[in-house]
């Protein structure tokens, strides 16, 4: 069978196609069809010739298989140091092999490569820190994912996720109407407690344009309300765009480069339309990588930068605390043993380790911070990065991958994990559900709201009853 | 009185009393009723799996599963649905409190009817926070329309609402609750009991309070009820009574309602100082409304805002 009804090389571009694929519970038929999906060898090889640039060629050729990357990989460690989990082996036995064979690979090979690309690597880029040549297997794995996606060998959930971006420009089926309605709803819900609070939509020339993760309007609109409350307390002149508000990119996890470009262009168009002084993204790691770190290249921006300065939420929080826009009530600081989960995508890929620590210095009572070992740029992936969290087929592997983070957290003795990244937040929630170690986990926003000093003029004026 | 009722249900027996009241009201007042069920909490990152709120199992909310849930609800409420002309079932996936609020907003509901889950139900840590108590607290706090809670079999309701207790703490939110109590009383041609409890726990140590001090405050509260509420009742005044007691408000409200054989308590939620996200252990001892909800033998309707109050029919 060249292509299946569910599993094929065509990207999802319509709502009907999305619904049809979703109706295939857990991708049962999809994966059945994948077993006989034909590899278009010619296309695969020609695509490699067109897209594989000198950096990747150099990396593959200079890799001496020295194995220094082995211990850097938490998946290698957690899988009893299985040699097949050595990063350099993982990439040479997949991408390297495809190139060696000039694309002449079969279906079984591609399915194996898919398993390696999505269940043995979270693209956390930690190996690159330890490679004497600076070879980044995570980047190459991303490239491999793109090749696999173009041939239809992609996990079911990520095919859907990339399709969502193509159809809705969001990782979930949140329409413009749903989004603006949610903004109105959340502003309205908060106005009793926060008189004058607004979520301004499409305000031009604001100081800040805020972008978020589609899961927020879809399932956790409180997150948007919390962002609004903190901007309100800080006295920021801010806005959200009616279009181009979704910052995440499951398409990046899927290796759907075209959808990545469409998604990020949508955000950039909003920036150009509204001309904010700068843009702030929500507490999400991969969203930052997709829109700020890699996005400019997908969108073909010559300077490698988004249209306006674009910062991560922890950067705004640190700045607001530093400049006194947000003041913390010292009596309300965190007084339980607490640790911080460094998200690979904005710590290792964007250098925000110290920025995050600056925030902790304001919100944690001295003596209560228990750093994980290792930490900052050397921290391990939460165990669910790179799309790993969402792929049902690889759940057993994912659950095992959570062990590293579980043990790191246990060793700190912390009861609370601060995690300004949706993906890490999910992974930590899941590891608690899976292994029951008795921890709590939180984004920054709800913690800040509990301890920030509310200026008198922002407090509600009505009486509180006298009894 | 209430044109559209959203009956939020888990489908479990916990909600049976609420179901009876909701459907009965819909029948009695000719309301449209939306039976709303949130079946699962999204889980596992970006995957499509959800955690079923009732079983705690991971499920795929595909069409087949959704239809199964719909069918189960149809079976559970078969008799009520067959007797109700204007009823439909809606289901959703998400955090229950959020989805109930979303549905109420989308439907432009005039009333949300909910059951209150009994304490002591064995559930996992993940759900305890999201569902038990928390769902109810969040809905009652944020809803723009009144929220009617039925936590126990409400036998007296078979005769309809007629004896209504309005409990006030004189807050701004209580103004909205008063308007609601007034409308309902007028509409059902019932009796209205205006009640306030002087909260001894919130005053200085009761030992330091003299009897004269307490009585002085009681008299002041009585005067306040007279000025703020009774004076605005118009022709309804002849069917109203005023009572002020002292003690712990939730205990006294429940006692008073029992004594007056009330079949509805109206009050505001009004817990600005209570963070609904706090875990049960961190929460201050439950708000007055929460305790009344758990203990009252009759339905309790709460409202904080003036946005969606029913218009009383012509007297």
XYZ file of C-alpha atoms in Angstrom:
782
model
C 0.000 0.000 0.000
C 1.629 3.270 -1.046
C -0.365 5.471 1.331
C -3.110 4.787 3.832
C -6.326 6.618 4.583
C -5.069 7.664 8.002
C -1.337 7.237 7.663
C 0.081 8.960 4.610
C 2.487 11.623 3.477
C -0.152 14.337 3.210
C -0.235 16.957 5.930
C -3.557 17.627 7.591
C -4.975 20.812 6.159
C -8.698 20.701 6.866
C -10.908 20.419 9.885
C -12.581 17.349 8.380
C -9.243 15.590 7.957
C -8.358 16.455 11.540
C -11.587 15.041 12.872
C -11.183 11.919 10.763
C -7.715 11.288 12.157
C -8.892 12.014 15.689
C -11.672 9.483 15.285
C -9.068 6.726 14.899
C -8.783 6.019 18.612
C -5.178 5.981 19.798
C -4.111 5.823 16.158
C -4.838 2.109 15.961
C -5.595 2.046 12.241
C -2.984 4.731 11.637
C -0.189 2.588 13.012
C -1.545 -0.501 11.233
C -1.413 1.365 7.961
C 2.053 2.651 8.756
C 3.366 -0.902 8.598
C 2.804 -0.943 4.879
C 3.454 2.686 4.076
C 5.825 2.936 1.142
C 9.003 4.958 1.442
C 9.500 7.413 -1.398
C 13.243 6.845 -1.555
C 13.846 9.229 -4.402
C 12.072 12.069 -2.663
C 13.822 11.278 0.617
C 17.267 11.481 -0.945
C 16.510 14.555 -2.998
C 15.121 16.261 0.102
C 18.319 15.487 1.998
C 20.412 16.851 -0.830
C 18.411 20.049 -0.845
C 18.107 20.641 2.876
C 21.088 19.147 4.599
C 23.536 21.951 5.092
C 27.213 21.988 5.915
C 26.760 22.182 9.688
C 24.942 18.869 9.841
C 27.312 17.248 7.317
C 30.266 18.393 9.374
C 28.764 17.163 12.600
C 28.104 13.739 11.153
C 31.559 13.469 9.661
C 33.568 14.787 12.602
C 31.764 12.706 15.210
C 34.455 10.329 16.403
C 31.993 8.081 18.282
C 34.074 8.831 21.330
C 31.062 8.239 23.542
C 31.551 11.331 25.660
C 27.942 12.175 24.936
C 26.729 8.931 26.488
C 26.581 10.004 30.115
C 25.082 13.355 29.158
C 21.908 11.643 27.996
C 19.351 10.926 30.687
C 17.694 8.351 28.464
C 20.986 6.443 28.252
C 21.334 6.550 32.039
C 17.770 5.642 32.806
C 17.861 2.721 30.373
C 20.717 0.951 32.176
C 23.382 2.437 29.945
C 22.101 0.594 26.928
C 24.640 1.308 24.126
C 21.753 1.857 21.723
C 20.840 4.901 23.798
C 24.203 6.615 23.304
C 23.301 9.844 21.490
C 25.871 9.453 18.737
C 24.682 5.893 18.113
C 21.091 7.060 17.968
C 21.785 9.572 15.228
C 24.317 7.533 13.249
C 22.069 4.492 13.184
C 19.197 6.549 11.840
C 20.023 9.778 9.999
C 23.584 8.634 9.368
C 22.330 5.372 7.906
C 19.797 7.052 5.628
C 22.549 9.240 4.243
C 24.987 6.367 3.906
C 22.369 4.478 1.919
C 21.419 7.582 -0.091
C 17.853 7.276 1.056
C 17.538 3.623 0.122
C 15.747 2.524 3.270
C 12.634 0.455 3.788
C 9.482 0.700 5.820
C 10.831 -1.248 8.813
C 13.860 1.030 8.965
C 11.701 4.148 8.906
C 9.467 2.850 11.686
C 12.552 2.068 13.731
C 13.904 5.556 13.032
C 10.591 7.018 14.146
C 10.849 5.174 17.417
C 14.377 6.456 17.965
C 13.525 10.028 16.961
C 10.501 10.341 19.217
C 11.073 7.924 22.068
C 14.828 8.004 22.543
C 15.516 11.720 22.247
C 13.673 14.737 23.596
C 15.859 17.187 21.660
C 16.967 18.604 25.001
C 20.398 19.439 23.533
C 22.210 18.430 26.698
C 24.613 16.197 24.743
C 25.881 19.225 22.852
C 27.190 20.658 26.138
C 29.470 17.677 26.615
C 30.592 16.945 23.065
C 34.215 17.994 22.524
C 33.242 19.035 18.990
C 30.033 20.768 20.024
C 27.927 18.373 18.021
C 24.264 18.792 18.835
C 22.415 15.517 18.410
C 19.143 17.196 19.425
C 19.303 19.501 16.416
C 20.082 16.579 14.132
C 17.253 14.582 15.659
C 14.949 17.480 14.823
C 16.164 17.316 11.249
C 15.580 13.564 11.151
C 12.057 14.124 12.451
C 11.430 16.421 9.520
C 12.507 13.745 7.062
C 10.369 11.146 8.780
C 7.362 13.469 8.869
C 7.622 14.156 5.154
C 7.423 10.410 4.555
C 4.450 9.921 6.881
C 6.402 8.232 9.688
C 5.341 10.403 12.572
C 3.486 9.533 15.783
C -0.273 9.873 15.454
C -0.670 12.609 18.077
C 1.972 14.777 16.465
C 0.466 14.402 13.025
C -2.716 15.746 14.627
C -0.811 18.453 16.507
C 0.885 19.718 13.361
C -2.492 19.585 11.592
C -4.007 21.731 14.311
C -1.406 24.413 13.598
C -2.153 24.237 9.891
C -5.922 24.455 10.338
C -6.244 26.677 13.414
C -2.788 28.255 13.770
C -2.932 26.826 17.273
C -2.094 23.477 18.784
C -5.748 23.020 19.694
C -8.970 23.846 17.944
C -9.236 27.303 19.453
C -10.715 29.708 16.919
C -10.277 33.486 16.904
C -13.786 33.743 18.284
C -13.032 31.264 21.099
C -9.886 33.172 21.967
C -11.345 36.671 22.079
C -14.371 35.364 23.932
C -12.047 33.811 26.520
C -10.224 37.124 26.956
C -13.530 38.904 27.561
C -14.693 36.172 29.891
C -11.551 36.213 32.001
C -11.472 39.996 32.245
C -15.098 39.987 33.291
C -14.540 37.250 35.859
C -11.732 39.139 37.508
C -13.238 42.606 37.579
C -14.897 42.235 40.974
C -11.606 41.458 42.639
C -9.507 43.655 40.347
C -11.458 46.776 39.448
C -10.353 48.202 36.154
C -8.646 45.034 34.996
C -8.780 44.570 31.251
C -7.456 42.192 28.666
C -7.034 44.599 25.764
C -7.265 42.960 22.365
C -5.478 44.359 19.315
C -4.315 47.547 20.967
C -1.766 49.173 18.706
C 1.613 50.512 19.869
C 1.321 49.009 23.359
C 4.431 48.443 25.434
C 3.818 44.716 25.551
C 2.122 42.184 23.318
C 1.455 38.963 25.189
C 1.325 35.541 23.547
C 0.410 32.225 25.108
C -0.147 28.522 24.731
C -3.446 27.348 23.226
C -3.969 25.028 26.143
C -4.535 28.087 28.286
C -7.678 29.394 26.560
C -8.783 25.835 25.889
C -8.487 24.314 29.343
C -6.821 26.675 31.802
C -8.032 30.191 31.066
C -7.090 31.106 34.638
C -3.540 31.314 33.366
C -4.519 34.152 31.068
C -6.383 35.815 33.941
C -3.300 35.482 36.122
C -1.116 37.090 33.461
C -3.643 39.918 33.219
C -3.667 40.398 36.999
C 0.114 40.638 37.169
C 0.310 43.065 34.239
C -2.456 45.050 35.936
C -0.604 45.207 39.254
C 2.611 46.110 37.463
C 0.808 48.887 35.621
C 1.821 47.609 32.192
C 0.409 48.949 28.949
C -0.241 45.629 27.246
C -2.339 43.824 24.691
C -3.041 40.470 23.131
C -3.539 40.015 19.399
C -6.829 38.578 18.161
C -4.817 36.587 15.607
C -1.301 35.348 16.191
C -1.691 34.848 19.942
C -0.612 31.194 19.948
C 3.066 30.864 20.538
C 3.588 27.119 20.707
C 4.542 24.769 17.918
C 3.683 21.107 18.064
C 4.657 21.260 14.420
C 8.246 21.653 15.641
C 7.922 18.469 17.666
C 6.432 16.754 14.625
C 9.095 17.952 12.211
C 6.489 19.671 10.021
C 8.655 22.528 8.875
C 6.070 24.141 6.663
C 3.562 24.274 9.520
C 6.293 25.689 11.772
C 6.763 28.513 9.311
C 3.033 29.181 8.942
C 2.633 29.238 12.705
C 5.461 31.616 13.460
C 4.585 33.906 10.555
C 1.156 34.287 12.096
C 2.681 35.556 15.339
C 5.114 37.836 13.544
C 2.279 39.267 11.445
C 0.517 40.207 14.674
C 3.660 41.920 15.937
C 3.992 43.861 12.721
C 0.314 44.789 12.748
C 0.194 45.962 16.369
C 3.728 47.344 16.659
C 4.275 46.640 20.361
C 7.550 47.788 21.889
C 8.241 44.186 22.798
C 6.576 40.808 23.063
C 6.328 38.566 26.102
C 5.627 34.872 25.822
C 3.942 32.775 28.458
C 5.575 30.249 30.795
C 6.410 27.755 28.098
C 9.754 26.417 27.019
C 9.223 25.036 23.553
C 7.021 27.985 22.592
C 9.971 30.249 23.258
C 12.279 28.064 21.239
C 9.801 27.874 18.370
C 8.948 31.549 18.208
C 12.085 33.290 19.379
C 15.064 30.963 18.970
C 14.265 29.051 15.788
C 11.240 30.906 14.493
C 13.107 33.777 12.850
C 14.942 31.291 10.640
C 11.784 29.419 9.672
C 10.185 32.729 8.797
C 13.241 33.700 6.749
C 14.043 36.794 8.763
C 17.446 37.996 7.606
C 18.600 39.229 11.017
C 17.634 36.011 12.796
C 15.436 38.005 15.179
C 11.691 38.307 15.652
C 10.220 41.616 14.398
C 10.384 43.117 17.901
C 12.313 42.136 21.037
C 10.628 38.969 22.292
C 11.262 37.793 25.839
C 10.271 34.829 27.960
C 7.951 35.240 30.914
C 10.741 34.711 33.439
C 12.566 37.666 31.919
C 9.578 39.912 32.443
C 9.047 38.660 36.003
C 12.698 39.199 36.923
C 12.607 42.671 35.458
C 9.324 43.549 37.197
C 10.735 42.407 40.542
C 14.037 44.163 39.962
C 12.459 47.461 39.014
C 9.803 47.289 41.726
C 6.838 47.016 39.353
C 5.990 43.935 41.355
C 6.841 43.956 45.039
C 6.851 40.820 47.112
C 5.461 40.797 50.635
C 8.375 39.241 52.527
C 6.034 37.523 54.974
C 4.440 35.640 52.109
C 7.586 34.221 50.588
C 7.722 30.472 49.999
C 8.658 28.748 53.219
C 8.618 25.128 52.176
C 11.567 23.309 50.643
C 11.341 24.268 47.000
C 13.266 23.470 43.854
C 13.343 24.903 40.364
C 12.947 22.981 37.137
C 15.130 24.491 34.434
C 13.398 24.130 31.104
C 15.858 22.999 28.425
C 14.318 25.308 25.875
C 14.844 28.598 27.600
C 17.694 27.753 29.936
C 20.008 25.783 27.669
C 18.768 27.395 24.462
C 18.315 30.936 25.695
C 20.521 31.341 28.733
C 17.918 32.205 31.357
C 19.282 30.127 34.240
C 20.451 33.114 36.247
C 17.353 35.127 35.411
C 15.267 32.377 36.954
C 17.479 32.383 40.073
C 17.012 36.106 40.379
C 13.268 35.539 40.617
C 13.787 32.852 43.242
C 15.831 35.262 45.329
C 12.727 37.437 45.643
C 10.057 34.819 46.183
C 11.731 32.106 48.266
C 12.610 32.644 51.911
C 16.396 32.280 52.251
C 17.343 28.730 53.101
C 14.376 27.070 51.437
C 15.720 26.758 47.905
C 17.107 23.305 47.208
C 18.818 23.190 43.854
C 18.658 20.008 41.826
C 21.916 18.361 40.936
C 22.929 19.065 38.239
C 21.110 22.288 37.531
C 20.919 25.342 35.294
C 22.368 24.615 31.831
C 23.365 21.174 33.026
C 19.924 20.213 34.248
C 18.234 17.164 32.797
C 15.136 17.289 30.641
C 11.900 16.841 32.608
C 11.521 13.542 30.807
C 8.629 14.612 28.639
C 10.150 17.142 26.289
C 10.176 17.181 22.500
C 6.632 15.862 22.234
C 7.378 12.806 24.374
C 4.649 13.780 26.860
C 1.879 13.502 24.359
C 2.660 10.324 22.446
C 0.533 7.416 23.648
C 2.542 4.817 21.714
C 5.672 5.694 23.652
C 4.082 6.135 27.052
C 6.016 3.288 28.737
C 9.299 4.778 27.528
C 8.170 8.242 28.628
C 7.191 7.030 32.075
C 10.597 5.464 32.486
C 12.213 8.705 31.325
C 10.485 10.540 34.183
C 12.608 8.630 36.680
C 15.578 10.953 36.268
C 13.558 13.973 37.257
C 11.833 12.068 40.020
C 15.161 11.109 41.562
C 16.566 14.599 41.150
C 13.561 16.061 42.937
C 13.618 13.410 45.652
C 17.277 14.102 46.321
C 16.506 17.774 46.989
C 13.843 16.958 49.561
C 11.707 19.698 48.006
C 7.968 19.666 48.440
C 7.284 22.185 45.704
C 8.695 22.351 42.202
C 8.508 25.667 40.386
C 8.238 25.056 36.711
C 7.622 27.927 34.308
C 7.152 25.614 31.329
C 3.980 23.737 30.371
C 5.870 20.715 29.252
C 7.881 20.385 32.455
C 4.751 21.137 34.474
C 2.980 18.264 32.728
C 5.887 15.889 33.163
C 6.166 16.682 36.859
C 2.436 16.280 37.318
C 2.606 12.943 35.538
C 5.578 11.717 37.523
C 3.729 12.542 40.716
C 0.725 10.644 39.440
C 2.883 7.731 38.335
C 5.266 7.480 41.274
C 3.526 9.358 44.121
C 6.441 11.149 45.726
C 4.294 13.721 47.489
C 5.263 16.905 45.692
C 3.378 19.907 44.458
C 4.237 21.872 41.330
C 3.420 25.326 40.090
C 3.878 27.936 37.440
C 5.196 31.310 38.574
C 1.988 33.262 38.040
C -0.182 31.752 40.796
C 2.734 31.891 43.238
C 3.386 35.534 42.470
C -0.260 36.516 42.841
C -0.294 35.023 46.323
C 2.704 37.016 47.510
C 2.692 40.241 45.568
C 1.883 43.507 47.317
C -1.287 44.954 45.814
C -1.190 48.743 45.643
C -4.000 50.336 47.634
C -5.556 52.018 44.591
C -6.030 48.664 42.847
C -7.937 47.037 45.674
C -11.702 46.690 45.400
C -13.568 49.447 47.167
C -16.799 47.801 48.207
C -17.498 46.822 51.780
C -16.882 43.334 52.983
C -19.821 43.046 55.307
C -19.614 43.801 58.953
C -20.342 40.435 60.386
C -38.609 32.659 36.576
C -35.461 31.023 35.256
C -35.649 30.769 31.495
C -32.649 28.513 31.092
C -31.225 26.170 33.687
C -27.836 24.511 33.383
C -27.909 21.395 35.509
C -24.271 20.455 36.074
C -23.999 16.812 36.998
C -21.414 14.134 37.441
C -24.159 11.650 36.661
C -23.444 9.930 39.974
C -26.041 9.353 42.722
C -24.554 12.385 44.515
C -26.416 14.494 42.013
C -29.807 12.773 42.272
C -31.307 15.295 44.645
C -30.068 18.145 42.508
C -31.503 16.426 39.443
C -34.892 16.158 41.067
C -34.929 19.836 41.926
C -33.548 20.923 38.555
C -36.028 18.959 36.478
C -38.878 19.795 38.792
C -38.092 23.482 38.489
C -37.834 23.227 34.725
C -41.228 21.549 34.610
C -42.838 23.918 37.067
C -41.503 27.114 35.538
C -41.333 26.027 31.923
C -37.562 26.478 31.794
C -35.208 25.102 29.204
C -32.823 22.687 30.892
C -29.319 21.783 29.750
C -27.957 18.676 31.436
C -24.247 19.388 31.468
C -21.541 16.875 32.225
C -17.800 17.365 32.155
C -16.438 13.899 31.687
C -12.730 14.222 32.059
C -9.734 16.294 32.910
C -7.212 16.733 30.112
C -4.092 14.856 30.932
C -0.786 13.656 29.614
C 0.673 16.691 27.974
C -0.458 17.214 24.458
C -2.042 13.826 24.057
C -5.728 13.322 23.462
C -6.235 11.242 26.562
C -8.305 12.519 29.435
C -8.726 11.296 32.960
C -12.324 10.344 33.546
C -13.555 12.374 36.509
C -15.656 9.530 37.819
C -13.467 6.512 37.370
C -10.052 8.165 37.370
C -9.147 6.073 34.336
C -7.468 7.298 31.199
C -9.969 7.414 28.374
C -10.068 8.455 24.754
C -12.837 10.992 24.371
C -13.613 9.916 20.817
C -17.119 10.003 19.345
C -17.866 6.489 20.482
C -16.892 7.230 24.062
C -18.761 10.521 24.082
C -21.848 8.808 22.753
C -21.490 6.189 25.486
C -21.426 8.899 28.107
C -24.411 10.628 26.541
C -26.304 7.373 26.522
C -25.495 6.789 30.163
C -26.823 10.215 31.061
C -29.927 9.607 28.966
C -30.508 6.381 30.881
C -29.790 7.914 34.283
C -32.261 10.727 33.705
C -34.628 8.841 31.393
C -37.775 9.540 33.391
C -37.002 13.192 33.961
C -35.993 13.764 30.347
C -39.132 12.140 29.041
C -41.236 14.423 31.227
C -39.348 17.535 30.237
C -40.200 19.125 26.909
C -37.217 21.367 26.597
C -34.163 19.436 27.701
C -30.881 18.476 26.120
C -27.599 16.907 27.130
C -24.244 18.613 26.629
C -20.886 17.105 27.486
C -17.407 18.553 27.582
C -13.809 17.732 28.375
C -11.761 19.964 30.637
C -11.519 21.080 34.209
C -15.009 20.629 35.637
C -15.409 24.022 37.320
C -14.094 25.852 34.292
C -16.285 23.908 31.900
C -19.421 24.455 33.995
C -18.688 28.172 33.980
C -17.950 28.102 30.274
C -21.223 26.286 29.580
C -23.191 28.717 31.735
C -21.676 31.615 29.845
C -22.166 30.054 26.445
C -25.751 29.111 27.182
C -26.434 32.446 28.856
C -27.890 30.446 31.731
C -30.216 32.036 34.255
C -29.453 29.430 36.886
C -26.879 26.713 37.490
C -28.080 23.746 39.524
C -25.451 21.523 41.091
C -25.217 18.691 43.527
C -22.603 18.866 46.250
C -20.413 15.862 46.527
C -20.523 14.129 49.884
C -17.411 14.279 51.961
C -15.365 11.161 52.372
C -15.522 9.979 48.789
C -12.302 8.137 48.107
C -10.443 9.803 45.261
C -6.865 10.268 44.130
C -4.839 13.332 45.044
C -5.051 14.767 41.582
C -8.829 14.917 41.599
C -9.375 15.958 45.153
C -8.184 19.397 44.322
C -9.966 19.771 41.028
C -13.308 18.233 41.732
C -14.266 17.817 45.323
C -15.372 21.035 46.810
C -13.086 22.974 44.533
C -15.424 22.658 41.574
C -18.296 23.916 43.577
C -16.404 26.739 45.212
C -15.037 27.981 41.935
C -18.387 27.846 40.164
C -20.229 29.531 43.024
C -17.620 32.252 43.224
C -17.272 33.081 39.557
C -20.715 32.444 38.047
C -22.607 35.500 36.887
C -25.940 33.795 37.461
C -27.379 32.288 40.647
C -26.117 28.842 41.604
C -28.576 26.481 43.244
C -27.017 23.697 45.241
C -28.825 20.641 46.479
C -26.755 18.463 48.716
C -29.475 16.403 50.365
C -32.822 14.961 49.371
C -35.070 17.971 49.315
C -38.396 16.386 50.151
C -40.212 19.616 50.836
C -39.514 20.813 47.344
C -42.293 18.626 45.996
C -44.585 21.394 47.023
C -42.455 24.047 45.382
C -40.541 26.818 47.059
C -42.657 28.746 49.491
C -40.630 29.436 52.596
C -37.505 31.330 51.766
C -34.680 32.301 54.083
C -32.442 35.140 52.974
C -29.245 35.172 55.028
C -27.161 38.318 54.799
C -23.823 39.530 56.039
C -24.596 43.038 54.710
C -21.927 42.784 52.027
C -22.317 44.221 48.562
C -22.702 40.695 47.186
C -25.617 40.188 49.568
C -27.453 42.957 47.758
C -27.634 40.761 44.700
C -28.738 37.811 46.804
C -31.461 39.966 48.342
C -32.787 40.943 44.934
C -32.873 37.279 43.998
C -34.663 36.308 47.213
C -37.189 39.050 46.628
C -37.866 37.945 43.049
C -38.278 34.327 44.005
C -40.570 35.106 46.926
C -42.737 37.266 44.749
C -42.796 34.734 42.004
C -43.741 31.759 44.140
C -45.996 33.833 46.345
C -44.036 32.628 49.344
C -42.826 33.933 52.645
C -39.490 35.623 53.134
C -37.423 35.420 56.277
C -34.657 38.000 56.477
C -31.890 36.675 58.658
C -28.567 37.836 59.961
C -26.235 36.126 62.354
C -23.884 38.197 64.438
C -20.628 36.339 63.975
C -19.235 35.892 67.452
C -16.152 34.130 66.119
C -15.126 37.216 64.219
C -15.694 39.588 67.074
C -13.293 39.944 69.904
C -13.175 37.092 72.373
C -16.776 36.324 73.431
C -15.637 36.343 77.053
C -14.852 40.004 76.723
C -18.261 40.701 75.209
C -20.901 41.668 77.686
C -24.468 40.560 77.201
C -25.384 44.206 76.751
C -22.718 44.483 74.094
C -24.165 41.539 72.200
C -27.698 42.789 72.545
C -26.669 46.209 71.343
C -25.160 44.721 68.241
C -28.205 42.552 67.662
C -30.422 45.602 67.850
C -28.139 47.436 65.431
C -28.261 44.524 62.974
C -32.057 44.404 63.232
C -32.215 48.076 62.405
C -29.870 47.544 59.497
C -31.981 44.732 58.066
C -35.021 46.956 58.404
C -33.376 49.839 56.563
C -31.423 47.958 53.938
C -33.901 45.244 53.064
C -37.310 45.272 54.721
C -37.968 48.875 53.783
C -37.492 47.961 50.129
C -39.921 45.075 50.100
C -43.069 47.024 49.291
C -46.152 44.837 49.266
C -43.946 41.863 50.098
C -43.300 43.259 53.560
C -46.454 41.737 54.935
C -45.123 38.296 54.103
C -41.676 38.926 55.554
C -40.092 38.465 58.936
C -36.831 39.677 60.437
C -34.607 37.684 62.710
C -31.116 38.274 64.073
C -29.250 35.658 66.049
C -25.730 35.372 67.320
C -23.244 32.544 67.045
C -21.416 30.913 64.171
C -23.203 32.061 61.035
C -23.358 28.736 59.211
C -24.761 26.915 62.249
C -27.340 29.566 62.920
C -28.411 29.864 59.284
C -29.008 26.114 59.099
C -30.808 26.088 62.457
C -32.951 29.031 61.501
C -33.867 27.478 58.151
C -34.821 24.280 59.910
C -36.901 26.107 62.448
C -38.792 28.017 59.783
C -39.155 24.852 57.700
C -37.539 26.719 54.863
C -37.373 25.110 51.470
C -34.833 27.491 50.047
C -31.931 29.463 51.481
C -30.674 32.445 49.489
C -27.286 33.949 50.203
C -24.109 35.323 48.627
C -20.884 33.419 48.255
C -18.677 36.309 49.121
C -15.358 34.749 49.972
C -12.881 37.150 48.490
C -10.316 36.221 51.089
C -10.451 32.521 50.327
C -8.280 31.246 47.552
C -10.122 28.483 45.736
C -6.826 27.078 44.531
C -5.561 26.386 47.994
C -5.404 22.762 48.916
C -7.925 21.517 51.470
C -5.324 21.500 54.189
C -4.290 25.065 53.556
C -7.803 26.429 53.413
C -9.166 28.364 56.273
C -12.162 26.683 57.812
C -14.808 26.666 55.122
C -16.702 29.744 54.193
C -20.172 30.233 55.581
C -21.772 29.345 52.281
C -19.767 26.175 51.929
C -20.779 24.990 55.372
C -24.413 25.885 54.762
C -24.312 23.960 51.498
C -23.036 20.866 53.200
C -25.459 21.031 56.101
C -28.694 22.556 54.904
C -31.656 20.260 54.527
C -33.085 22.367 51.729
C -31.612 23.680 48.471
C -29.386 26.714 48.735
C -29.118 29.314 46.030
C -26.187 31.679 46.013
C -25.467 34.703 43.900
C -22.770 37.335 44.091
C -23.534 39.525 41.138
C -26.435 41.507 39.786
C -25.824 40.484 36.164
C -28.286 37.660 35.750
C -31.051 38.055 38.263
C -34.489 36.824 37.311
C -37.246 39.312 36.751
C -40.122 38.607 39.072
C -43.372 37.982 37.258
C -46.192 40.421 37.759
C -47.366 40.365 41.326
